XYZ file of C-alpha atoms in Angstrom:
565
model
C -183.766 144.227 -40.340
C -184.040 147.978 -40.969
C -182.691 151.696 -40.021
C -182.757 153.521 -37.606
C -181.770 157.112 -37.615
C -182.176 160.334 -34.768
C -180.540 163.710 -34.514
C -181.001 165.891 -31.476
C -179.454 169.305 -30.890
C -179.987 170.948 -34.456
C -182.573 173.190 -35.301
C -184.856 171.058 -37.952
C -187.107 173.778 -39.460
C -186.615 172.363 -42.406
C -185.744 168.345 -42.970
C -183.583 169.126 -45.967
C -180.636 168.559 -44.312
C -181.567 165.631 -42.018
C -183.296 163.420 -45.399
C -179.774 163.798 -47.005
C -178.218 162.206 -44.027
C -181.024 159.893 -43.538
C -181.603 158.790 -47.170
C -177.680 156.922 -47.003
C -179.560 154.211 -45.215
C -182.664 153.871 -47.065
C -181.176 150.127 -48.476
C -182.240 148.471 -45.049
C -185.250 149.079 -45.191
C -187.022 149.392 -48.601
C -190.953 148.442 -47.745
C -191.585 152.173 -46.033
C -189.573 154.754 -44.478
C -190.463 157.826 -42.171
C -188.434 161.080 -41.040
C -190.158 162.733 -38.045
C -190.531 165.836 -35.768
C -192.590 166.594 -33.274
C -192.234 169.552 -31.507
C -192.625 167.974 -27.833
C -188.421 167.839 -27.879
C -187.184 171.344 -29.451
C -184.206 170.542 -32.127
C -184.667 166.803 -32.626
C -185.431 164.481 -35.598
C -185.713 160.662 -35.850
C -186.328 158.415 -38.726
C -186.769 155.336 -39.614
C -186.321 152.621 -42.865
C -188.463 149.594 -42.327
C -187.732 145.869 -43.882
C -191.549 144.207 -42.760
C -190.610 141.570 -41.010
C -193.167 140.977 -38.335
C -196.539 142.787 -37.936
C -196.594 144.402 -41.691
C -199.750 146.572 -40.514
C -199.316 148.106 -37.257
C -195.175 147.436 -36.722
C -194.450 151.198 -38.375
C -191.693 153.313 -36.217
C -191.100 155.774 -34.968
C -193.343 153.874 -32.448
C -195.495 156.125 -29.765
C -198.030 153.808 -27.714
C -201.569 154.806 -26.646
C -201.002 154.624 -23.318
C -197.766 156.129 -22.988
C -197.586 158.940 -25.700
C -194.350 160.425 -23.996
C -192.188 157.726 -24.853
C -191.237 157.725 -28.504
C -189.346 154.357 -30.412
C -187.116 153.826 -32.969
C -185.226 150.023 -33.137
C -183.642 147.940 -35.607
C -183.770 144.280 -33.600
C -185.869 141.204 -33.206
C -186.619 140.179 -29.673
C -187.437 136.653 -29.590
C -189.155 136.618 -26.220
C -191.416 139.410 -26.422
C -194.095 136.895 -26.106
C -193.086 135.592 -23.032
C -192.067 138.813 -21.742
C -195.734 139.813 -22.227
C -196.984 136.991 -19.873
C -194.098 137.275 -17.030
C -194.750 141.559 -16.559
C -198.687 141.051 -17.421
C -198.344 143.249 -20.894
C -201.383 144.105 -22.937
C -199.538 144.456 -26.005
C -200.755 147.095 -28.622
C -199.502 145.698 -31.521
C -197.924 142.178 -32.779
C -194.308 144.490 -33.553
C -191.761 142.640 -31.088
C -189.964 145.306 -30.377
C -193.235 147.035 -28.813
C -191.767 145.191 -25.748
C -189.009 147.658 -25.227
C -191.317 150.731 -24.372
C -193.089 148.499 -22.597
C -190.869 147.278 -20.261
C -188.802 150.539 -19.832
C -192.479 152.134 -18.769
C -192.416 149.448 -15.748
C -188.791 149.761 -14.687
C -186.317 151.755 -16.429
C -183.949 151.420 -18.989
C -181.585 149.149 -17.250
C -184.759 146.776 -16.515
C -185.628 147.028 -20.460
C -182.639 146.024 -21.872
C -181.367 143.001 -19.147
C -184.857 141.441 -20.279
C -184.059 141.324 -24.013
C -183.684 138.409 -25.543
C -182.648 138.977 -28.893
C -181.011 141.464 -30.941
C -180.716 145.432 -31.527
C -180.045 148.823 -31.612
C -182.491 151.332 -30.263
C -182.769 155.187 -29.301
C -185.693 155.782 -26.767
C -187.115 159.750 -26.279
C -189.251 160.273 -23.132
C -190.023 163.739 -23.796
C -191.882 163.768 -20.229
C -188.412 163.266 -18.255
C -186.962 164.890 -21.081
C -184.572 161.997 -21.662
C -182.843 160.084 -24.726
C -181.858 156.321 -24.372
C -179.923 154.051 -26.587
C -178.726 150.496 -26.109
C -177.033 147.779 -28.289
C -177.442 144.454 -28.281
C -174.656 142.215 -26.307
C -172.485 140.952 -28.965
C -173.346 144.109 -31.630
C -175.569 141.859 -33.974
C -177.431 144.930 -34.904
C -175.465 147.651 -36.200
C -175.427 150.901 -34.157
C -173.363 154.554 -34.676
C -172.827 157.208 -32.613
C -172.031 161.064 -33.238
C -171.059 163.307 -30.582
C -169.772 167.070 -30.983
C -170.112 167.679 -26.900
C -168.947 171.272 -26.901
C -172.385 172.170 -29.006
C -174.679 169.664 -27.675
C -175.011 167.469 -31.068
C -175.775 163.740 -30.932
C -176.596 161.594 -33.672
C -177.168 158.048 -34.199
C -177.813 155.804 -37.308
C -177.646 152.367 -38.054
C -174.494 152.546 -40.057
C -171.306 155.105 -40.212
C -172.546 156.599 -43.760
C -175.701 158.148 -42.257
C -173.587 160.519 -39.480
C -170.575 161.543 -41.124
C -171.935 164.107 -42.844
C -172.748 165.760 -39.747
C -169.372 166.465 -39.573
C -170.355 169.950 -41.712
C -172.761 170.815 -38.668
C -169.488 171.233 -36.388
C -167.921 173.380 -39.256
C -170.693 176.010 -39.708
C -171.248 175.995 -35.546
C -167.265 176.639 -35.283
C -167.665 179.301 -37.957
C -169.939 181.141 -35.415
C -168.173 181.375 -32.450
C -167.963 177.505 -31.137
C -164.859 176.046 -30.060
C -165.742 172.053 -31.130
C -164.715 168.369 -31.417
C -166.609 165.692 -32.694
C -166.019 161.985 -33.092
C -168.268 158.797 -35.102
C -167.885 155.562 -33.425
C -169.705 152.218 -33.485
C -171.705 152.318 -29.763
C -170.201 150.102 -27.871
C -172.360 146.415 -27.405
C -173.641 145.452 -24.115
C -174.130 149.079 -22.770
C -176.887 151.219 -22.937
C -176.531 155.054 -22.354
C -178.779 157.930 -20.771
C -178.741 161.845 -21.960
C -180.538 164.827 -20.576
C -182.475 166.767 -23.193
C -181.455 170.694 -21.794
C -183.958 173.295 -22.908
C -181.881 174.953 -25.464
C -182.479 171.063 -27.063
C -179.005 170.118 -26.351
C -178.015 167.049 -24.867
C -175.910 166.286 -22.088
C -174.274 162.695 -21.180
C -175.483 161.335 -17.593
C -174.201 157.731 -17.663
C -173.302 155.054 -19.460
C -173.349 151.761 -18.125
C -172.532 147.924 -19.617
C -175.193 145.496 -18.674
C -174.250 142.269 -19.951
C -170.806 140.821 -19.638
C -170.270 138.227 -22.618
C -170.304 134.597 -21.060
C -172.259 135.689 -18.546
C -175.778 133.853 -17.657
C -178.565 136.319 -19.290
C -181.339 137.299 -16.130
C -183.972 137.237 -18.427
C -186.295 133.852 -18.006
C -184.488 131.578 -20.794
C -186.282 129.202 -23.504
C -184.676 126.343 -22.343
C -184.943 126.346 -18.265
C -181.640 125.445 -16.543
C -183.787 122.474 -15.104
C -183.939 120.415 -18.738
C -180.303 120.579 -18.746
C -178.331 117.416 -17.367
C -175.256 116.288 -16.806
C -174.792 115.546 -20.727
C -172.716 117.966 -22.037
C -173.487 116.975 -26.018
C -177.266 116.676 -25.131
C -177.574 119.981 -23.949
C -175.198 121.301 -26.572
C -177.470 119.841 -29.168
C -180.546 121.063 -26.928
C -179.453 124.614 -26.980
C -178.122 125.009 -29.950
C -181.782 123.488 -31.565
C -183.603 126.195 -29.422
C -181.139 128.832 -30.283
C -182.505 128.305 -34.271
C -186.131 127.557 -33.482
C -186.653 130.703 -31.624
C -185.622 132.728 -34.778
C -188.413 131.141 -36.890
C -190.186 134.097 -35.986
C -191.128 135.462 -39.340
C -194.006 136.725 -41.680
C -191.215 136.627 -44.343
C -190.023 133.704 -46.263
C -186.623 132.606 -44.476
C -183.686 131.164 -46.241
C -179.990 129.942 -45.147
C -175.902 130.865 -46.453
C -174.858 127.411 -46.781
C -170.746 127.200 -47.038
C -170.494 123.710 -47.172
C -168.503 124.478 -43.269
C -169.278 123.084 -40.179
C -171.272 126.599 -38.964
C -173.140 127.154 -41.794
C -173.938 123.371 -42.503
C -175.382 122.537 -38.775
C -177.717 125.932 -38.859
C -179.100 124.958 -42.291
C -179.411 121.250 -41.535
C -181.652 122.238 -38.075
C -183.288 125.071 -39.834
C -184.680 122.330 -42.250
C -185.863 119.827 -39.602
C -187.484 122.352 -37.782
C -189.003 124.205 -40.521
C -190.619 121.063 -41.051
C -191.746 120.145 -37.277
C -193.288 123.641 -37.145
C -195.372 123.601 -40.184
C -193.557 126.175 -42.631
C -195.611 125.997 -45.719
C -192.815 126.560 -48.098
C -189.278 124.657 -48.404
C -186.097 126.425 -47.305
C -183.854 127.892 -49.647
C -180.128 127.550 -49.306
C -177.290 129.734 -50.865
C -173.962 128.863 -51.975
C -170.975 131.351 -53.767
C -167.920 130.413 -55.581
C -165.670 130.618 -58.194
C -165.711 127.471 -60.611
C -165.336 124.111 -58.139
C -164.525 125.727 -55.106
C -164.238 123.899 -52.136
C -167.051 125.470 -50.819
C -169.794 124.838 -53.790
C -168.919 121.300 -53.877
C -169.405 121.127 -49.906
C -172.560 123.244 -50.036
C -173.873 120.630 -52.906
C -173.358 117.529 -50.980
C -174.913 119.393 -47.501
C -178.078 120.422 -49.399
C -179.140 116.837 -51.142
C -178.520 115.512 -47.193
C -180.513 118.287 -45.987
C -183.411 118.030 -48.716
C -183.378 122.129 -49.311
C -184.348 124.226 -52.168
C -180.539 124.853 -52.980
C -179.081 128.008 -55.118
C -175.453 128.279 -56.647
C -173.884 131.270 -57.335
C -170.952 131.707 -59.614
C -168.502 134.760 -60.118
C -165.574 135.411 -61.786
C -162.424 137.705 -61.220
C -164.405 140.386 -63.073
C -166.963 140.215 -60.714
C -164.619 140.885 -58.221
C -163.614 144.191 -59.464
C -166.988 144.912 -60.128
C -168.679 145.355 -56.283
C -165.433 145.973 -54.857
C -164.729 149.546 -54.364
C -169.404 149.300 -53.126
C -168.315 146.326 -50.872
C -165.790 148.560 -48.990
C -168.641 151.532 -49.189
C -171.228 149.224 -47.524
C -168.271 147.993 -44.808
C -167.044 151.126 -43.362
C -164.021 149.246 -43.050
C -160.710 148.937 -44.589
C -159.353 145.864 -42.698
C -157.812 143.224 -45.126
C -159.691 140.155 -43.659
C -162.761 141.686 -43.473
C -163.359 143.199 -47.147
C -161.524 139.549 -48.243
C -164.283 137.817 -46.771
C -167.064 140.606 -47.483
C -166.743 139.869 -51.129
C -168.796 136.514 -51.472
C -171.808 137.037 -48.731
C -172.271 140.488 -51.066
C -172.385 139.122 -54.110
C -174.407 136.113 -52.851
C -176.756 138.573 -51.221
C -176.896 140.082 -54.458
C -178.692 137.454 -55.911
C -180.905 136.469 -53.274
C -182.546 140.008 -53.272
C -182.635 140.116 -57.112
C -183.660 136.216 -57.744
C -185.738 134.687 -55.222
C -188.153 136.009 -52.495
C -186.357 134.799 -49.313
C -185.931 137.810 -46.858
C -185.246 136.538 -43.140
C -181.328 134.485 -43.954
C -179.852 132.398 -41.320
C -176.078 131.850 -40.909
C -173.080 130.121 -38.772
C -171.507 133.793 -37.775
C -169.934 133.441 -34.583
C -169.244 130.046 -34.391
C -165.593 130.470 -34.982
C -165.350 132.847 -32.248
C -167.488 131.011 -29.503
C -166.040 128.171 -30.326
C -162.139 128.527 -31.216
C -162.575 127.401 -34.811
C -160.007 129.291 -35.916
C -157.135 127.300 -37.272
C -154.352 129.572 -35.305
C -156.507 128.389 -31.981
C -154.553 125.264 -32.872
C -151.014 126.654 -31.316
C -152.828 128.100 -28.251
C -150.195 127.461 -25.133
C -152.708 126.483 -23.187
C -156.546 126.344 -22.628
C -156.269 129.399 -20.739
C -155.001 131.312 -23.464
C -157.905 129.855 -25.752
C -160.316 130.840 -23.728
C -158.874 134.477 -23.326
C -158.311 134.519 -26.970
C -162.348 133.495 -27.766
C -163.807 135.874 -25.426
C -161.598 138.755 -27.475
C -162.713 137.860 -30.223
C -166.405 137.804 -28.907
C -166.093 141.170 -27.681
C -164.916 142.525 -31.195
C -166.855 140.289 -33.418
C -168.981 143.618 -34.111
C -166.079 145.288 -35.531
C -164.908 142.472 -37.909
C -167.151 139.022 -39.008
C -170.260 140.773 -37.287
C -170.220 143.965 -39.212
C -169.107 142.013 -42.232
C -172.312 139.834 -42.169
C -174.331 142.918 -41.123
C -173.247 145.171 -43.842
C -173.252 142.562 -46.830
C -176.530 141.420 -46.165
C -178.389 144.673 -45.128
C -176.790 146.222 -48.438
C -179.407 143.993 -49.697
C -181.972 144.582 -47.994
C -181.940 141.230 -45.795
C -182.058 140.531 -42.287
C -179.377 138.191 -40.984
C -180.358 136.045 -37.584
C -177.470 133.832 -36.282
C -178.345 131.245 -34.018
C -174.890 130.991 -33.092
C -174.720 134.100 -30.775
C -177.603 132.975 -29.123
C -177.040 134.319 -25.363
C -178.233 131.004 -23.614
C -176.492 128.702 -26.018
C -173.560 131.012 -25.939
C -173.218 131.200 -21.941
C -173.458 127.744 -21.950
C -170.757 126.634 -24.392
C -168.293 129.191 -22.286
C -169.072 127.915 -19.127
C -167.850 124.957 -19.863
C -163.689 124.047 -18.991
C -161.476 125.498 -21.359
C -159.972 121.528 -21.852
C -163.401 120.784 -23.641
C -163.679 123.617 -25.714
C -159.913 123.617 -27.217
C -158.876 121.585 -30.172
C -158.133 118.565 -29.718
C -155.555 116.019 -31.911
C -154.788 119.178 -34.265
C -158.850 119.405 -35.214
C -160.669 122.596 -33.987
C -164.462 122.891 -32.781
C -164.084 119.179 -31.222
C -166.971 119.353 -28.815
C -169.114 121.140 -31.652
C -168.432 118.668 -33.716
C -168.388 115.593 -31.116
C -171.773 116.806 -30.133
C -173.687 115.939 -32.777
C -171.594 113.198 -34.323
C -173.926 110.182 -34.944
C -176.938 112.245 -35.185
C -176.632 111.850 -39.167
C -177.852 115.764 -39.340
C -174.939 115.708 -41.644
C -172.592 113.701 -43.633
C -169.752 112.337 -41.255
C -167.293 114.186 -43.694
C -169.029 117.356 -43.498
C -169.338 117.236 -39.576
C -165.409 117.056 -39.204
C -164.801 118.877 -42.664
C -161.202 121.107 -41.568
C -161.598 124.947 -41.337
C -161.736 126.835 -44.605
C -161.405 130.478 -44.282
C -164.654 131.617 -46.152
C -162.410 134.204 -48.143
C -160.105 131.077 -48.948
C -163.197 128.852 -49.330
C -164.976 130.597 -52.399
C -162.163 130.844 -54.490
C -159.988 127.884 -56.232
C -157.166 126.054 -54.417
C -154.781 127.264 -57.238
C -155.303 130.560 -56.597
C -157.272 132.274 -53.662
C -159.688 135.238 -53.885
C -156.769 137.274 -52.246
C -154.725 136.773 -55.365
C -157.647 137.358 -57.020
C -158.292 140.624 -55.466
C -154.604 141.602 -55.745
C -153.944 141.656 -59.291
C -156.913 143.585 -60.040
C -155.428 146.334 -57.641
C -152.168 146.022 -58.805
C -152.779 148.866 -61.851
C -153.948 151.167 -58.970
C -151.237 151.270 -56.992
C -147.673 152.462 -57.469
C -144.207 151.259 -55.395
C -143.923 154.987 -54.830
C -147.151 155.800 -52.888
C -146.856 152.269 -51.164
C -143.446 153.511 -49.949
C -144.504 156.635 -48.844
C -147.644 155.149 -47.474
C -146.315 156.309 -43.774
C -146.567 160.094 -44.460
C -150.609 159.938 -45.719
C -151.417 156.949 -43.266
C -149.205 157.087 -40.287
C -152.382 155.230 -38.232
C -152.633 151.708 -39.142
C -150.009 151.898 -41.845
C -150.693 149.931 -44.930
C -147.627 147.486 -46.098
C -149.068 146.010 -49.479
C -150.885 147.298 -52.473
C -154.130 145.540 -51.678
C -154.046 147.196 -48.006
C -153.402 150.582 -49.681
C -156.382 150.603 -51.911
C -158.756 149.374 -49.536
C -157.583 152.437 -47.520
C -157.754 154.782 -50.155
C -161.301 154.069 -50.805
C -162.080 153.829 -46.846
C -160.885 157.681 -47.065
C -162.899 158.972 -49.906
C -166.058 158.082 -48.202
C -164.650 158.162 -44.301
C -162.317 160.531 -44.317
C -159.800 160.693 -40.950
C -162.253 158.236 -39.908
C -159.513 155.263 -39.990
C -158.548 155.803 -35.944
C -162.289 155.803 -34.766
C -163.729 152.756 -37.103
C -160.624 150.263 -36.796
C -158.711 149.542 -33.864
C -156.633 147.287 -35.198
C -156.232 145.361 -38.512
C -157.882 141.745 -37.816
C -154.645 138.677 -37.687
C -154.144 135.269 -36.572
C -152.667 134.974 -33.227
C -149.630 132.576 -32.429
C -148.055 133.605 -35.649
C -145.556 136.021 -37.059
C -147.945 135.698 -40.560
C -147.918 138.970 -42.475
C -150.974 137.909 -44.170
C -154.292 137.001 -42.584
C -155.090 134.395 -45.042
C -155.544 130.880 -43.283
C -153.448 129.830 -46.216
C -149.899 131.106 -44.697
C -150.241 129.426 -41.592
C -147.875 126.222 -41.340
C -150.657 124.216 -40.184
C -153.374 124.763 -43.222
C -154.122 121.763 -45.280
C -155.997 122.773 -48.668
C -159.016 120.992 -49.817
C -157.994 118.902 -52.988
């Protein structure tokens, strides 16, 4: 995990302005950080925040190879097959950095070539001041965070890592429209799956040539996979189980200690309890830690408990109170960039528990079950899907968008402190796999969601039986009591802040995604003091159950929701 940052189309005598951008983003990456210019590309800047993850000595970036000193690297990913990459395309590799495989490959073939090889996760900007050319590409499913700024009618681009390191930019298109320029500009999250090509004009503007998607989610990846389509049989379980093992082995690649979010869920249970059996088979020389938030008994500490004396970790238990709460939350919705309900509901926890991992133990590298609801309709609403058809339609929506909603949230809460989040779940060969399969295996089935997940490694005794078919708890649900959920929590500390009168008149200041309560109102007040008209290019739509006429996302008003005693 770590920052990336790049501006091109500004004049940069001075790096005043470009550090006070840059510096927002300095918490992913505390072990070194670099702002550069070189003067081969007139009006550009790129830096970079590193987290060492792999190759501490010679993995620094902006990254410029020996033998191709044109082509100039900055990336925030890990690319699991850059070993194997190395031995297909006959790569002498100049350092042990993983992501060294990106200039690398885009030297042999081009950028579409590059990033259809990559096995992993990211969010890069490529310079080849040669061609005079910039590149940037995001990883299929948005994993690793990437932002875009564009103000076309001056030739400014930007990207960053996250939102907060861009939108001051904003102040560039003021001062160019004071002298003479007639200007728009927009901040969005770059779009997953596509990578995007601009010519670098000799004024040091930049001018769009194409943008293309090259990876369709549920597609099969072309790049040579871990597990070769030859080991896989006619057992559908088997090669769940096979992929899904791979899918978390691959991501062992670390020279920092690596940990696990343990919610006491199917996801997060299944992730830590392979984690641990192959930490052991490959020879890690410490024991895994495991995390666990709540408030008091919640459902979720008592889960996480029993899961971690099965699993034999090193487990940790956090504990907050409603105080806590109102602590972090107006730096929770900071970090986000967001100000949908579900998301900042469900934010809360993974901060506060990333909190404490930073400040109390030394793990760095932190696995998690993100993306299993999606991939594998473990929603409880999936429940009332009409038919599989619709499930399957409704899971690859929710795919495409996870980088707007659970992905960012796991991103942002983690990265705030300075950890790097790998989910196994959005593994690209596991993931293919699991939606290639008929729609009438992946629904829920007899009223219990994630069947075949589940089914697949029933009798394997990787975990409790009662763990394995444990019903969904909403994580935001999960943390808190079942008398009274964190979004009861969260609402009476907001209540003070918020009068009747501005929620009525909440249509006149807001008239783009509208807030209806108190709690939706203050998350979008804050949104705006640090986002500002931003609402319309960050959000497309607040995140809800589907199947329902619910006015509240919380599992907990669906008709079908059973709450852990």
């Amino acid at each position: 995990m770590c920052g990336i940052w790049a501006l091109f189309g500004h004049y940069t005598d001075s790096i005043t302005y470009c550090d006070d951008s840059f510096c927002r983003i300095r918490h992913r990456g505390p072990d070194a950080w670099r702002l550069q210019f070189d003067d081969k590309i007139k009006e550009a800047c790129i830096g970079f925040v590193r987290l060492k993850i792999v190759d501490s000595v010679w993995g620094m970036q902006p990254m410029i190879l020996h033998e191709f000193p044109h082509l100039t690297l900055v990336c925030n990913g890990e690319l699991y097959n850059c070993k194997r990459l190395g031995e297909e395309f006959s790569i002498k590799y100049e350092t042990r950095c993983d992501v060294e495989c990106i200039t690398q490959l885009f030297a042999r073939g081009g950028i579409k070539h590059a990033v259809s090889n990559l096995d992993g996760v990211f969010g890069f900007v490529l310079v080849d001041s040669k061609n005079r050319k910039v590149y940037a590409a995001r990883d299929p499913y948005g994993v690793r965070p990437l932002f875009r700024f564009e103000s076309q009618g001056s030739g400014l681009l930007g990207f960053c890592s996250e939102g907060k390191g861009l939108i001051s930019l904003k102040n560039l298109v003021k001062d160019k429209l004071k002298n003479g320029f007639c200007d728009k500009w927009s901040l969005k999250q770059f779009p997953p799956g596509h990578f995007v090509e601009y010519d670098i004009l000799p004024n040091g503007k930049v001018k769009l040539v194409k943008e293309e998607r090259f990876y369709t989610i549920g597609n099969r990846p072309i790049f040579r996979p871990f597990v070769a389509h030859s080991e896989l049989t006619s057992d559908v379980h088997a090669n769940i189980r096979l992929l899904l093992t791979e899918a978390v082995r691959k991501r062992l690649m670390s020279d920092r200690r690596i940990g696990c979010l343990l919610s006491g869920g199917l996801d997060s249970s299944l992730i830590a309890a392979l984690l641990l059996k192959l930490a052991k088979e490959e020879g890690l020389d410490y024991k895994i830690q495991t995390f666990a938030v709540g408030m008091g008994t919640s459902p979720d500490i008592v889960a996480a408990r029993q899961v971690a004396k099965h699993i034999g970790s090193d487990h940790h238990e956090v504990i907050f109170t409603e105080q806590t709460v109102k602590d972090v939350l107006d730096t929770v919705i900071y970090h986000l960039e967001t100000c949908d309900i579900t998301t900042i509901r469900a934010s809360i926890g993974m901060y506060i528990l990333s909190e404490y991992i930073k400040q109390k133990t030394d793990s760095t590298v932190i696995f998690s079950g993100e993306g299993s609801d999606e991939l594998s309709q473990g929603y409880i609403y999936f429940r009332k899907a009409p038919t599989p058809e619709a499930g399957t339609e409704e899971s690859l929506r929710l795919l495409n968008d996870i980088y707007l909603y659970d992905g960012l949230r796991a991103d942002r809460a983690t990265a705030a402190h300075s950890l790097e989040l790998r989910v196994p779940f959005l593994d690209l060969q596991f993931s293919s796999y699991y939606l290639s399969l008929p729609g009438e295996m992946r629904q829920p089935i007899d009223g219990v969601e994630k069947h075949l997940l589940r089914s697949a490694f029933s009798g394997t005794d990787l975990l409790p039986n009662n763990i394995l078919w444990r019903h969904k708890e909403a994580f935001s649900d999960g943390v808190a009591s079942v008398k009274k959920s964190l979004f009861e929590v969260i609402q009476d500390i907001i209540d003070p802040f918020v009068s009747q009168e501005q929620l009525d008149n909440a249509s006149k200041l807001f008239p783009y995604l509208t807030p209806t309560t108190k709690e939706s109102y203050y998350y979008r007040m804050v949104f705006e003091k640090h986002f500002p008209g931003q609402a319309s290019s960050l959000i497309p739509y607040f995140w809800m159950p589907k199947w329902s006429d619910v006015k509240d996302p919380s599992a907990r008003f669906l008709d079908h929701y059973k709450p852990e005693e």
